[in-house]
Amino acid sequence: MSHATKATAFNKDEAKVNWHDKALWYVREKRDKSAHKVQGWEHLRQLGSSIKANVLSNLDDYLIQFEANAKKNGIHVHWASNAEEHNTIVNAILEKHNAKKVVKSKSMLTEECHLNPFLEAKGIEVIDTDLGERIVQLAEEPPSHIVLPAIHKTKEEVDVLFQKHLGTKPSQGNPEYLVSEARKHLRDKFIKADVAITGVNFAVADTGGVVVCTNEGNADMGVHLAKAHIACMGIEKIIPQEKHLGVFLRLLARSATGQPITTYSSHFNKPENGKEMHIVIVDNGRTEQLSRPDFRASLHCIRCGACMNTCPIYRRSGGHSYDYTIPGPIGSILSPGKDLKKHSSLPFASTLCGSCSNVCPVKINIHEQLYKWRQIIVKEEKQPVIKKTILKSAAVVLSKPKLYNIAGKSARFALKHAPKFMIYNKLNAWGKARDLPEVKNENFDDWYKKRNKNG
Ligand code: SF4
């Protein structure tokens, strides 16, 4: 199903769409206030972008350096070329520990690899411990946002969900009550877990350690209570030196939620005494993306979600309409690289306004990459006949000024005098939710000529 079809379903609940739009815009405004408080914010963005460009140009060296340092610290390092290998490695570690209960902190990579269903099919209980992730897990839905996974759910919906799965009392969506019940429920899962899985925000090449950012402290709680820790990371998570964390931690928190710093920035550099730590480094299509000159900068992404919060299409179509692990503008340039046919509608889910590129903390030229994908898709994929015909006709009209003027005059006449049904019908998808602007009597050309004639 295309993005437009899925977005149509989301748009049926107008009140919810308005609320979703406002909630995300609120986060965008918080980001603006927080970023504007930092002197040299633009310089910081440039620095983040340059460090990432350096990483991508020397990725092989940094990865090998990271592996060597991690091993020196007593960490087991594993390499996975794809999702299947990643899941098999994780499962083998769990089998070694005879683990039947796993707690997981937020990790978009394990979502991308579909780790949960893989492990559940082997009889392993996997509990997502980030509150938003747990909500969507109970609802049997994927996250709809990379930082705010349950942003599409109202508190009243969470109330009903918790009553069903956690046995809570009806509370009319009282957030304090719901959070305290979730805390009790998760505490029990933490205590009983055999192994903790976390994502990785940054992997530091010169120390061999990883940094995980959470606001709930769930990664720390899981890791410190379980007998083994598995950290799963994409190859692009590397940063060269520990001092570079000063750049990225400031960029990440402010861009994601408008906080000056994430509540917990946890550094895991070695296993605790008597415990094991594993790092699984995953490619899963990233090398291929790296080899595409027009799209390699998409690997700068630090997963802050700011491009989603600002995108007018994302805000009004919801994360699930993208049907990809990473939704929104960044997902729309990552997904076609994975499966062009399946995700061919996503680069078109944009106004190309460039707001995503303007807020991106690592200066990814997102809207330009969206436009590049469109060009590739138009060449490689079949386009609807009606769209092709309209664009071909438009090219003829727009390239001939006289014809353009005649077409403009006819259109103005038709818009004024034709019956409404002739303009607002099935062929005019644009008019489904919009009124065309009031038609002027003259166009710019007529006005300009008249102005020159009158001196
Ligand atoms: S593309 Fe930029 S703005 Fe979007 S999630 Fe990644 S880092 Fe954040």
Coordinates of C-alpha atoms and ligand atoms in Angstrom, one line a residue:
M1 CA 0.0 0.0 0.0
S2 CA 1.3 3.4 -0.9
H3 CA 2.0 6.2 1.7
A4 CA -1.0 8.1 0.3
T5 CA -3.4 5.2 0.9
K6 CA -2.2 4.6 4.4
A7 CA -2.2 8.3 5.2
T8 CA -5.9 8.5 4.0
A9 CA -6.7 5.9 6.7
F10 CA -4.9 7.9 9.3
N11 CA -6.6 11.1 8.2
K12 CA -10.1 9.7 8.8
D13 CA -9.9 10.7 12.5
E14 CA -9.6 14.5 12.0
A15 CA -9.4 15.3 15.7
K16 CA -6.6 12.8 16.2
V17 CA -4.7 14.2 13.2
N18 CA -4.9 17.7 14.6
W19 CA -3.7 16.5 18.0
H20 CA -0.8 14.5 16.5
D21 CA 0.2 17.5 14.4
K22 CA 0.1 19.9 17.5
A23 CA 2.0 17.4 19.8
L24 CA 4.9 17.1 17.3
W25 CA 5.0 20.8 16.6
Y26 CA 5.2 21.4 20.3
V27 CA 8.4 19.2 20.3
R28 CA 9.7 21.1 17.3
E29 CA 9.2 24.4 19.2
K30 CA 11.0 23.1 22.2
R31 CA 13.9 22.1 19.9
D32 CA 14.1 25.6 18.5
K33 CA 14.1 27.3 22.0
S34 CA 16.8 24.9 23.2
A35 CA 19.0 25.2 20.1
H36 CA 18.8 29.0 20.1
K37 CA 20.1 29.1 23.7
V38 CA 23.4 27.5 22.4
Q39 CA 25.8 30.1 21.1
G40 CA 27.4 28.7 17.9
W41 CA 24.6 26.1 17.3
E42 CA 25.3 26.3 13.6
H43 CA 28.9 25.7 14.2
L44 CA 28.1 22.7 16.3
R45 CA 25.9 21.3 13.5
Q46 CA 28.8 21.8 11.0
L47 CA 31.2 20.1 13.4
G48 CA 28.8 17.1 13.8
S49 CA 28.4 16.9 10.1
S50 CA 32.2 17.0 9.4
I51 CA 33.0 14.4 12.1
K52 CA 30.4 12.1 10.5
A53 CA 31.8 12.7 7.0
N54 CA 35.2 11.8 8.3
V55 CA 33.8 8.6 9.9
L56 CA 32.2 7.5 6.7
S57 CA 35.4 8.1 4.7
N58 CA 37.4 6.0 7.2
L59 CA 34.8 3.7 8.4
D60 CA 36.8 0.5 7.9
D61 CA 39.7 1.8 10.0
Y62 CA 37.5 3.2 12.8
L63 CA 35.5 -0.1 13.0
I64 CA 38.7 -2.2 13.3
Q65 CA 40.1 0.3 15.9
F66 CA 36.8 0.1 17.9
E67 CA 36.8 -3.8 17.8
A68 CA 40.4 -4.0 19.0
N69 CA 39.8 -1.6 21.9
A70 CA 36.5 -3.3 22.9
K71 CA 38.2 -6.7 22.9
K72 CA 41.0 -5.2 25.1
N73 CA 38.3 -4.2 27.5
G74 CA 37.0 -7.7 27.7
I75 CA 34.0 -7.2 25.4
H76 CA 33.0 -10.0 22.9
V77 CA 32.6 -8.4 19.4
H78 CA 30.5 -10.0 16.7
W79 CA 29.9 -9.0 13.1
A80 CA 26.7 -9.4 11.2
S81 CA 26.3 -8.7 7.5
N82 CA 22.5 -8.7 7.6
A83 CA 19.4 -9.0 9.9
E84 CA 19.3 -12.8 9.8
E85 CA 22.9 -13.0 11.0
H86 CA 22.3 -10.4 13.7
N87 CA 19.3 -12.4 15.0
T88 CA 21.2 -15.7 14.9
I89 CA 24.2 -14.2 16.8
V90 CA 21.9 -12.7 19.5
N91 CA 20.0 -16.0 19.8
A92 CA 23.3 -18.0 20.2
I93 CA 24.4 -15.7 23.1
L94 CA 21.0 -16.2 24.7
E95 CA 21.2 -20.0 24.3
K96 CA 24.7 -19.9 25.9
H97 CA 23.2 -18.2 29.0
N98 CA 20.1 -20.4 28.9
A99 CA 18.1 -17.2 28.8
K100 CA 14.4 -17.3 28.6
K101 CA 13.6 -13.8 29.6
V102 CA 15.1 -10.7 28.0
V103 CA 14.7 -7.0 28.7
K104 CA 15.4 -4.6 25.8
S105 CA 15.9 -0.9 25.9
K106 CA 15.0 1.1 22.8
S107 CA 16.9 0.0 19.7
M108 CA 15.7 0.9 16.2
L109 CA 18.3 -1.6 14.8
T110 CA 16.6 -4.6 16.6
E111 CA 13.2 -3.3 15.1
E112 CA 14.9 -3.2 11.7
C113 CA 16.1 -6.8 12.1
H114 CA 12.7 -7.9 13.5
L115 CA 14.5 -9.4 16.5
N116 CA 11.4 -9.7 18.8
P117 CA 9.4 -12.0 16.6
F118 CA 12.5 -14.1 15.8
L119 CA 13.2 -14.6 19.5
E120 CA 9.6 -15.1 20.5
A121 CA 9.2 -17.9 18.0
K122 CA 12.0 -19.6 19.9
G123 CA 10.1 -19.3 23.2
I124 CA 12.0 -16.4 24.6
E125 CA 10.1 -13.6 26.3
V126 CA 11.3 -10.2 25.1
I127 CA 10.1 -7.1 27.0
D128 CA 10.6 -3.6 25.6
T129 CA 11.3 -1.5 28.6
D130 CA 11.1 2.0 27.2
L131 CA 7.6 3.1 28.2
G132 CA 6.5 4.1 24.7
E133 CA 8.0 0.9 23.2
R134 CA 6.2 -1.2 25.8
I135 CA 2.9 0.6 24.9
V136 CA 3.3 -0.3 21.2
Q137 CA 4.5 -3.8 22.1
L138 CA 1.3 -4.4 24.1
A139 CA -0.8 -2.9 21.2
E140 CA 1.1 -5.3 18.8
E141 CA 2.1 -2.3 16.6
P142 CA 5.4 -1.1 15.4
P143 CA 6.7 2.3 16.8
S144 CA 5.4 5.3 14.8
H145 CA 8.3 7.6 15.7
I146 CA 12.0 6.8 16.5
V147 CA 12.1 8.9 19.7
L148 CA 8.4 9.0 20.6
P149 CA 7.3 5.5 19.6
A150 CA 3.7 5.8 20.9
I151 CA 3.1 9.4 19.9
H152 CA 0.1 8.2 17.8
K153 CA -1.7 6.9 21.0
T154 CA -3.8 9.1 23.2
K155 CA -3.6 8.7 27.0
E156 CA -7.2 7.3 27.0
E157 CA -6.1 4.6 24.5
V158 CA -3.2 3.7 26.7
D159 CA -5.6 3.5 29.7
V160 CA -7.7 0.9 27.9
L161 CA -4.6 -1.0 26.8
F162 CA -3.2 -1.2 30.3
Q163 CA -6.6 -2.3 31.7
K164 CA -6.5 -5.2 29.2
H165 CA -2.9 -6.2 29.6
L166 CA -1.7 -5.0 33.0
G167 CA -5.1 -5.3 34.8
T168 CA -5.2 -1.6 35.8
K169 CA -8.3 0.3 36.9
P170 CA -10.0 2.7 34.5
S171 CA -8.4 6.1 35.2
Q172 CA -9.7 8.3 32.3
G173 CA -6.1 8.4 31.0
N174 CA -4.5 9.7 34.2
P175 CA -0.8 9.8 33.2
E176 CA 0.6 9.6 36.8
Y177 CA -1.4 6.5 37.6
L178 CA -0.6 4.9 34.2
V179 CA 3.2 5.6 34.6
S180 CA 3.3 4.3 38.2
E181 CA 1.5 1.0 37.1
A182 CA 3.9 0.7 34.1
R183 CA 6.8 1.1 36.5
K184 CA 5.6 -1.7 38.8
H185 CA 5.0 -4.0 35.8
L186 CA 8.4 -3.3 34.3
R187 CA 10.3 -3.5 37.6
D188 CA 9.2 -7.1 37.9
K189 CA 10.4 -7.8 34.4
F190 CA 13.8 -6.2 35.1
I191 CA 14.3 -8.3 38.2
K192 CA 13.5 -11.6 36.4
A193 CA 15.5 -10.9 33.2
D194 CA 18.4 -13.2 32.3
V195 CA 19.9 -10.9 29.6
A196 CA 19.6 -7.2 28.7
I197 CA 19.7 -6.0 25.1
T198 CA 20.4 -2.3 24.4
G199 CA 20.8 -0.2 21.3
V200 CA 23.9 2.0 20.8
N201 CA 23.8 5.8 20.2
F202 CA 27.5 6.2 19.9
A203 CA 30.4 3.7 19.7
V204 CA 33.7 5.4 20.5
A205 CA 36.6 4.0 18.4
D206 CA 39.4 5.1 20.7
T207 CA 38.0 3.6 23.8
G208 CA 36.0 0.6 22.5
G209 CA 33.1 1.7 24.7
V210 CA 29.5 2.5 23.7
V211 CA 27.1 5.2 24.9
V212 CA 23.4 4.7 25.3
C213 CA 21.0 7.6 25.8
T214 CA 17.7 7.2 27.6
N215 CA 15.3 9.4 29.6
E216 CA 14.0 6.6 31.7
G217 CA 17.2 4.9 32.9
N218 CA 15.9 1.6 31.5
A219 CA 19.1 0.6 29.7
D220 CA 21.1 0.9 33.0
M221 CA 18.5 -0.9 35.0
G222 CA 18.4 -3.8 32.6
V223 CA 22.2 -4.1 32.2
H224 CA 23.0 -3.9 35.9
L225 CA 20.4 -6.5 36.9
A226 CA 21.0 -9.1 34.1
K227 CA 24.0 -11.5 33.9
A228 CA 24.9 -10.5 30.3
H229 CA 24.5 -7.4 28.2
I230 CA 24.2 -7.5 24.4
A231 CA 24.6 -4.1 22.6
C232 CA 23.4 -4.0 19.0
M233 CA 24.7 -1.3 16.7
G234 CA 24.8 -0.3 13.0
I235 CA 28.3 0.2 11.5
E236 CA 27.6 4.0 11.2
K237 CA 27.3 4.5 15.0
I238 CA 31.1 5.0 15.3
I239 CA 32.6 8.3 16.4
P240 CA 36.4 8.6 16.4
Q241 CA 37.1 9.9 19.9
E242 CA 35.5 10.3 23.3
K243 CA 35.8 14.1 23.1
H244 CA 33.4 14.1 20.1
L245 CA 30.7 13.0 22.5
G246 CA 30.6 16.6 23.6
V247 CA 29.4 17.6 20.1
F248 CA 26.9 14.8 19.6
L249 CA 25.3 14.6 23.0
R250 CA 24.5 18.3 22.9
L251 CA 23.1 18.0 19.3
L252 CA 21.1 14.9 20.0
A253 CA 19.2 15.9 23.1
R254 CA 18.3 19.4 22.0
S255 CA 17.2 18.2 18.5
A256 CA 15.2 15.2 19.8
T257 CA 13.2 16.7 22.7
G258 CA 14.5 20.2 23.4
Q259 CA 16.3 19.0 26.5
P260 CA 19.8 20.3 27.2
I261 CA 21.0 16.8 27.9
T262 CA 19.3 13.4 27.8
T263 CA 18.5 12.3 31.4
Y264 CA 20.8 9.3 31.2
S265 CA 23.9 9.1 28.9
S266 CA 25.2 5.8 30.0
H267 CA 28.8 4.7 29.1
F268 CA 29.4 1.0 28.9
N269 CA 33.1 0.3 28.5
K270 CA 33.5 -3.2 29.8
P271 CA 31.6 -6.0 31.4
E272 CA 30.9 -5.9 35.1
N273 CA 32.8 -8.4 37.3
G274 CA 31.5 -11.9 36.7
K275 CA 29.3 -10.8 33.8
E276 CA 29.5 -10.8 30.0
M277 CA 29.2 -8.0 27.5
H278 CA 28.7 -8.5 23.8
I279 CA 28.6 -6.0 20.9
V280 CA 27.0 -7.0 17.6
I281 CA 28.1 -4.7 14.7
V282 CA 25.6 -4.9 11.9
D283 CA 25.8 -3.8 8.2
N284 CA 22.3 -4.8 6.8
G285 CA 22.5 -2.6 3.7
R286 CA 24.5 0.3 5.1
T287 CA 27.6 -0.5 3.0
E288 CA 25.4 -0.4 -0.1
Q289 CA 24.1 3.0 1.0
L290 CA 27.6 4.2 1.6
S291 CA 28.5 3.3 -2.0
R292 CA 25.8 5.6 -3.4
P293 CA 27.4 9.1 -3.6
D294 CA 24.1 10.9 -3.6
F295 CA 22.8 9.1 -0.5
R296 CA 25.8 8.3 1.7
A297 CA 25.2 11.4 3.8
S298 CA 22.0 9.7 5.1
L299 CA 24.4 7.6 7.2
H300 CA 25.2 10.7 9.3
C301 CA 21.9 10.3 11.0
I302 CA 22.0 10.2 14.8
R303 CA 18.2 9.3 15.0
C304 CA 17.0 12.4 16.8
G305 CA 13.6 12.5 15.1
A306 CA 13.7 16.3 14.5
C307 CA 13.0 15.9 10.8
M308 CA 9.8 14.0 11.7
N309 CA 8.7 16.6 14.2
T310 CA 9.0 19.4 11.7
C311 CA 7.7 17.6 8.6
P312 CA 4.2 18.8 7.6
I313 CA 3.5 15.5 5.9
Y314 CA 4.7 13.3 8.8
R315 CA 2.8 15.3 11.3
R316 CA -0.5 14.9 9.4
S317 CA 0.0 11.4 8.1
G318 CA 1.5 9.5 11.1
G319 CA 4.5 7.2 11.3
H320 CA 2.6 4.0 10.4
S321 CA 1.7 5.4 6.9
Y322 CA 5.4 5.0 6.0
D323 CA 5.4 1.3 6.5
Y324 CA 9.1 1.3 7.3
T325 CA 11.1 1.0 10.6
I326 CA 12.3 4.6 10.3
P327 CA 9.4 6.8 9.2
G328 CA 9.4 10.4 8.1
P329 CA 11.9 12.3 5.9
I330 CA 15.0 10.3 6.9
G331 CA 13.1 7.0 6.5
S332 CA 12.0 8.1 3.0
I333 CA 15.6 8.3 1.9
L334 CA 16.8 5.2 3.7
S335 CA 14.0 2.9 2.6
P336 CA 14.2 3.1 -1.2
G337 CA 17.8 1.8 -0.9
K338 CA 16.4 -1.3 0.8
D339 CA 13.5 -2.0 -1.5
L340 CA 12.9 0.5 -4.2
K341 CA 9.6 -1.1 -5.4
K342 CA 8.1 -1.4 -2.0
H343 CA 9.0 2.1 -0.8
S344 CA 8.7 4.0 -4.1
S345 CA 5.9 6.2 -2.8
L346 CA 7.9 7.5 0.2
P347 CA 10.2 10.1 -1.5
F348 CA 6.9 11.6 -2.8
A349 CA 5.5 12.0 0.7
S350 CA 7.1 15.4 1.0
T351 CA 6.5 19.0 0.0
L352 CA 10.3 19.4 -0.5
C353 CA 10.0 22.5 1.7
G354 CA 13.4 21.7 3.2
S355 CA 12.4 22.1 6.8
C356 CA 13.9 18.7 7.5
S357 CA 17.3 19.7 6.2
N358 CA 17.1 23.0 8.2
V359 CA 16.7 21.2 11.5
C360 CA 18.9 18.2 11.0
P361 CA 21.7 18.4 13.6
V362 CA 24.2 16.7 11.3
K363 CA 23.2 18.7 8.2
I364 CA 21.9 15.9 6.0
N365 CA 20.5 17.4 2.8
I366 CA 17.4 15.4 3.2
H367 CA 15.1 17.2 0.8
E368 CA 17.7 17.1 -1.9
Q369 CA 18.1 13.3 -1.4
L370 CA 14.3 13.0 -1.6
Y371 CA 14.3 14.8 -4.9
K372 CA 17.2 12.5 -6.2
W373 CA 15.2 9.4 -5.3
R374 CA 12.2 10.8 -7.1
Q375 CA 14.3 11.1 -10.3
I376 CA 15.5 7.5 -9.9
I377 CA 12.0 6.2 -9.2
V378 CA 10.5 8.0 -12.2
K379 CA 13.1 6.4 -14.4
E380 CA 12.9 2.9 -13.0
E381 CA 9.4 2.4 -11.8
K382 CA 6.1 2.5 -13.8
Q383 CA 4.3 5.8 -13.1
P384 CA 0.5 6.0 -13.3
V385 CA -0.6 6.9 -16.9
I386 CA -2.6 9.9 -15.8
K387 CA 0.3 11.4 -13.9
K388 CA 2.6 10.8 -16.9
T389 CA 0.2 12.3 -19.3
I390 CA -0.4 15.4 -17.1
L391 CA 3.3 16.0 -16.6
K392 CA 4.1 15.6 -20.3
S393 CA 1.3 18.1 -21.2
A394 CA 2.6 20.5 -18.5
A395 CA 6.1 20.3 -19.9
V396 CA 4.8 21.4 -23.3
V397 CA 2.7 24.2 -21.9
L398 CA 5.4 25.5 -19.6
S399 CA 8.0 25.6 -22.3
K400 CA 5.9 27.8 -24.6
P401 CA 5.1 31.2 -23.2
K402 CA 2.2 31.9 -25.7
L403 CA 0.6 28.5 -25.0
Y404 CA 1.1 29.1 -21.3
N405 CA -0.8 32.4 -21.5
I406 CA -3.7 30.9 -23.4
A407 CA -3.8 28.0 -21.0
G408 CA -3.8 30.4 -18.1
K409 CA -6.6 32.5 -19.5
S410 CA -8.7 29.4 -20.2
A411 CA -8.1 28.0 -16.7
R412 CA -9.1 31.3 -15.1
F413 CA -12.3 31.5 -17.2
A414 CA -13.1 27.8 -16.4
L415 CA -12.4 28.3 -12.6
K416 CA -14.8 31.3 -12.6
H417 CA -17.6 30.0 -14.8
A418 CA -17.5 26.2 -14.9
P419 CA -19.9 24.3 -12.6
K420 CA -18.3 23.2 -9.3
F421 CA -18.5 19.5 -10.1
M422 CA -16.3 20.0 -13.1
I423 CA -13.5 21.3 -10.9
Y424 CA -14.0 19.3 -7.7
N425 CA -14.2 15.7 -9.0
K426 CA -12.2 12.5 -8.8
L427 CA -9.7 13.7 -11.3
N428 CA -8.7 16.6 -9.1
A429 CA -7.2 14.8 -6.1
W430 CA -5.8 18.1 -4.9
G431 CA -9.3 19.6 -4.6
K432 CA -10.4 16.8 -2.3
A433 CA -9.4 18.7 0.8
R434 CA -8.7 22.1 -0.5
D435 CA -10.3 25.1 -2.1
L436 CA -8.6 26.6 -5.0
P437 CA -7.6 30.3 -4.5
E438 CA -9.8 33.1 -5.7
V439 CA -9.2 33.7 -9.4
K440 CA -7.8 37.1 -10.4
N441 CA -9.0 38.8 -13.6
E442 CA -5.5 39.3 -15.0
N443 CA -2.3 37.4 -14.8
F444 CA 1.1 38.7 -14.1
D445 CA 2.0 39.1 -17.8
D446 CA -1.1 41.3 -18.4
W447 CA -0.4 43.4 -15.3
Y448 CA 3.2 43.9 -16.3
K449 CA 2.4 44.9 -19.8
K450 CA -0.3 47.4 -18.6
R451 CA 2.1 48.8 -16.0
N452 CA 4.8 49.4 -18.7
K453 CA 2.3 50.9 -21.1
N454 CA 1.1 53.4 -18.4
G455 CA 4.7 54.2 -17.6
Ligands
SF4_1 S1 18.0 12.8 9.5 FE1 18.8 14.4 10.9 S2 16.9 15.3 11.8 FE2 16.3 13.3 10.9 S3 16.5 11.8 12.6 FE3 18.5 11.8 11.5 S4 19.8 13.3 12.5 FE4 17.7 13.7 13.2

